[in-house]
PDB file of C-alpha atoms in Angstrom:
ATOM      1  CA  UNK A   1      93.930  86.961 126.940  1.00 87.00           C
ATOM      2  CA  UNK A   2      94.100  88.443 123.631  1.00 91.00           C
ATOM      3  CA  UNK A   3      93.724  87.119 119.869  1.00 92.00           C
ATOM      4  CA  UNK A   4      94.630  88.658 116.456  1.00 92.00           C
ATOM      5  CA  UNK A   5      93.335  89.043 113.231  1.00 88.00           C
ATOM      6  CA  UNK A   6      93.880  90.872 109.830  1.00 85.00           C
ATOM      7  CA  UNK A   7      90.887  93.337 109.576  1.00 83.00           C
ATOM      8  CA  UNK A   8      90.428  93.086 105.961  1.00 78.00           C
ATOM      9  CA  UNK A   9      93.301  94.741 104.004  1.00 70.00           C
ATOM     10  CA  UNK A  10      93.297  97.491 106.651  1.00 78.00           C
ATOM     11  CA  UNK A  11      95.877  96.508 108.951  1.00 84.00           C
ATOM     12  CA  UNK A  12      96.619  93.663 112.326  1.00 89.00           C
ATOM     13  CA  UNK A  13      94.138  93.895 115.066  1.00 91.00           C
ATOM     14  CA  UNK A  14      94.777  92.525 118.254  1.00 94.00           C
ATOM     15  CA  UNK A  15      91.060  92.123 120.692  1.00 94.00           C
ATOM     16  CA  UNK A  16      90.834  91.894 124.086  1.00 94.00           C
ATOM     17  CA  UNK A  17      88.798  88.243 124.389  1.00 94.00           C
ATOM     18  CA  UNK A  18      87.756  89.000 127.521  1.00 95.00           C
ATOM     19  CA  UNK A  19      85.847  92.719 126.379  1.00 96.00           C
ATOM     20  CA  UNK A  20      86.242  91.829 123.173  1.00 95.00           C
ATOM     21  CA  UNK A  21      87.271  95.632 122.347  1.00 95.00           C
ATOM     22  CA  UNK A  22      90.219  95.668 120.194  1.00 94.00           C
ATOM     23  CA  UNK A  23      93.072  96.831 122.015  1.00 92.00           C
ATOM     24  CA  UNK A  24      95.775  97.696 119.068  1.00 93.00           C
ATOM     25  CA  UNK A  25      95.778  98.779 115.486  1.00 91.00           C
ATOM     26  CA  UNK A  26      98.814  97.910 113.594  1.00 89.00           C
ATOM     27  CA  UNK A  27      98.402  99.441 109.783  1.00 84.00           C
ATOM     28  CA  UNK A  28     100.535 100.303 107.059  1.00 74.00           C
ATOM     29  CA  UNK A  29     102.518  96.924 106.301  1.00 72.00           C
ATOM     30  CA  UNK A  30     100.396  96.674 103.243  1.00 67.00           C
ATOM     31  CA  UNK A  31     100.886  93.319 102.114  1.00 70.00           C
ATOM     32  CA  UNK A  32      98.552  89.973 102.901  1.00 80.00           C
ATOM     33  CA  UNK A  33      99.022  88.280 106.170  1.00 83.00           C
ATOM     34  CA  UNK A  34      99.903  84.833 105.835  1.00 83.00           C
ATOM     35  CA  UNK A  35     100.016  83.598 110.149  1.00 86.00           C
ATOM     36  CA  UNK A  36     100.806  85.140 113.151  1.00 91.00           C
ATOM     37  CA  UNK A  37     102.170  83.992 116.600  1.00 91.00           C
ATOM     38  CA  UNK A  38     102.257  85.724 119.798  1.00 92.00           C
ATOM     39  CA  UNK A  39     105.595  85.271 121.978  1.00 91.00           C
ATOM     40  CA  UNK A  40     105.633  83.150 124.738  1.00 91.00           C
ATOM     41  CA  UNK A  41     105.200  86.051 127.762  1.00 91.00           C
ATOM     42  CA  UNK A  42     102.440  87.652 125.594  1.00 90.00           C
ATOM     43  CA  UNK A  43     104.227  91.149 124.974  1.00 92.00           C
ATOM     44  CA  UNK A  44     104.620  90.713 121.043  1.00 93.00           C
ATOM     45  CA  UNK A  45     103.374  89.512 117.832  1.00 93.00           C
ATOM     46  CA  UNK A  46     105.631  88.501 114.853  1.00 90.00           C
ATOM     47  CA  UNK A  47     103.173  88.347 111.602  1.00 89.00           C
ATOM     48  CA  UNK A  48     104.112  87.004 108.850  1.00 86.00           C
ATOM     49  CA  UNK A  49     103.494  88.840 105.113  1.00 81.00           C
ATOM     50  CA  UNK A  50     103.399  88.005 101.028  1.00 78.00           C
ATOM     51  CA  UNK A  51     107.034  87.987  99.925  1.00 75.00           C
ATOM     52  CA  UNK A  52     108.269  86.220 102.840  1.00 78.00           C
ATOM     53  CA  UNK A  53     108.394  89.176 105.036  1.00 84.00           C
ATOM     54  CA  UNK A  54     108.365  88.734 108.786  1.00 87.00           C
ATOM     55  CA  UNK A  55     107.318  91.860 111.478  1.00 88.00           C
ATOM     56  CA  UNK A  56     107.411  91.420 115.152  1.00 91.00           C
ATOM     57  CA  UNK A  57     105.257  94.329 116.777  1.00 92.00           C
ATOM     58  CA  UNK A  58     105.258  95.254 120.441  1.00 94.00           C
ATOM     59  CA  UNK A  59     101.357  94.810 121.507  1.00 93.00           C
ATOM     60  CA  UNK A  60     101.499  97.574 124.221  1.00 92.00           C
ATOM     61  CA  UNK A  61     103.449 100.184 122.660  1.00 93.00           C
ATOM     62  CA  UNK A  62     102.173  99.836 119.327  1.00 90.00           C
ATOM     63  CA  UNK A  63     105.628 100.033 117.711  1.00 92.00           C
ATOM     64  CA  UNK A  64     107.157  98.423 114.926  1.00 90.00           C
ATOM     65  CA  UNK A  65     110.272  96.120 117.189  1.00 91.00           C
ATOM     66  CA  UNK A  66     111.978  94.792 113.727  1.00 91.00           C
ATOM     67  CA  UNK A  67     110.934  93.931 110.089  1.00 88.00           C
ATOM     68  CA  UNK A  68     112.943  90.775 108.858  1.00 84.00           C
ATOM     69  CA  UNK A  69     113.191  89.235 105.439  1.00 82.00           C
ATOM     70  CA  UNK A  70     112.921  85.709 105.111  1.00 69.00           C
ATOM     71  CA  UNK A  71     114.869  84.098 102.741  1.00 61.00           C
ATOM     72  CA  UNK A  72     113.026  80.841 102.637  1.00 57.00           C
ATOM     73  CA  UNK A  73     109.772  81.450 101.467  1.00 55.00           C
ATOM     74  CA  UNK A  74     107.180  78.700 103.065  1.00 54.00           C
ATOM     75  CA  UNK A  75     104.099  77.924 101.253  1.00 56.00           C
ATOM     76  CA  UNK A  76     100.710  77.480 103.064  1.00 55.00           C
ATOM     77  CA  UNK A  77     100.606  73.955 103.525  1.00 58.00           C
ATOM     78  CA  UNK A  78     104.473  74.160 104.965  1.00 55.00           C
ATOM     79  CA  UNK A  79     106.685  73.550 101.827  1.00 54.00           C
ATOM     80  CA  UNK A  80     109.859  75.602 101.123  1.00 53.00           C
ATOM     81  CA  UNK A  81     109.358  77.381  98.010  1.00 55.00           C
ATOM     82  CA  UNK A  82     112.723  77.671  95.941  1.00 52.00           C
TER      83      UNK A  82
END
């Protein structure tokens, strides 16, 4: 099992609960992280940034899969934001 967290400005780290060693470093997106979700079968995490950008990451290859802009801009307690 593994669990992620922003590591304070510098980038999306995903841990290894188990060691508890972090496994992957995702850095460079540069903007706040506002939630994250892992896909169902565990291979990738979509994060979601400030401005309403999305990024889905592949855990074990470290890549970037796609960067999506979301239109609808959700506030933190689940509100659409004009």
């Amino acid at each position: 099992s593994v669990a992620a967290t922003d590591i304070n400005g510098l980038g999306l780290g995903v841990w290894e609960l188990k060691s508890g060693n972090r496994v992957r470093l995702f850095q460079g997106i540069g903007l706040s992280i506002h939630g994250l979700a892992f896909t169902p079968d565990g291979r990738r995490l979509l994060s979601s940034h400030t401005g309403g950008y999305l990024y889905l990451h592949d855990i074990e290859s470290g890549e970037l899969v796609r960067r999506l802009e979301n239109r609808a801009l959700i506030s933190s307690d689940g509100v659409a934001e004009p």
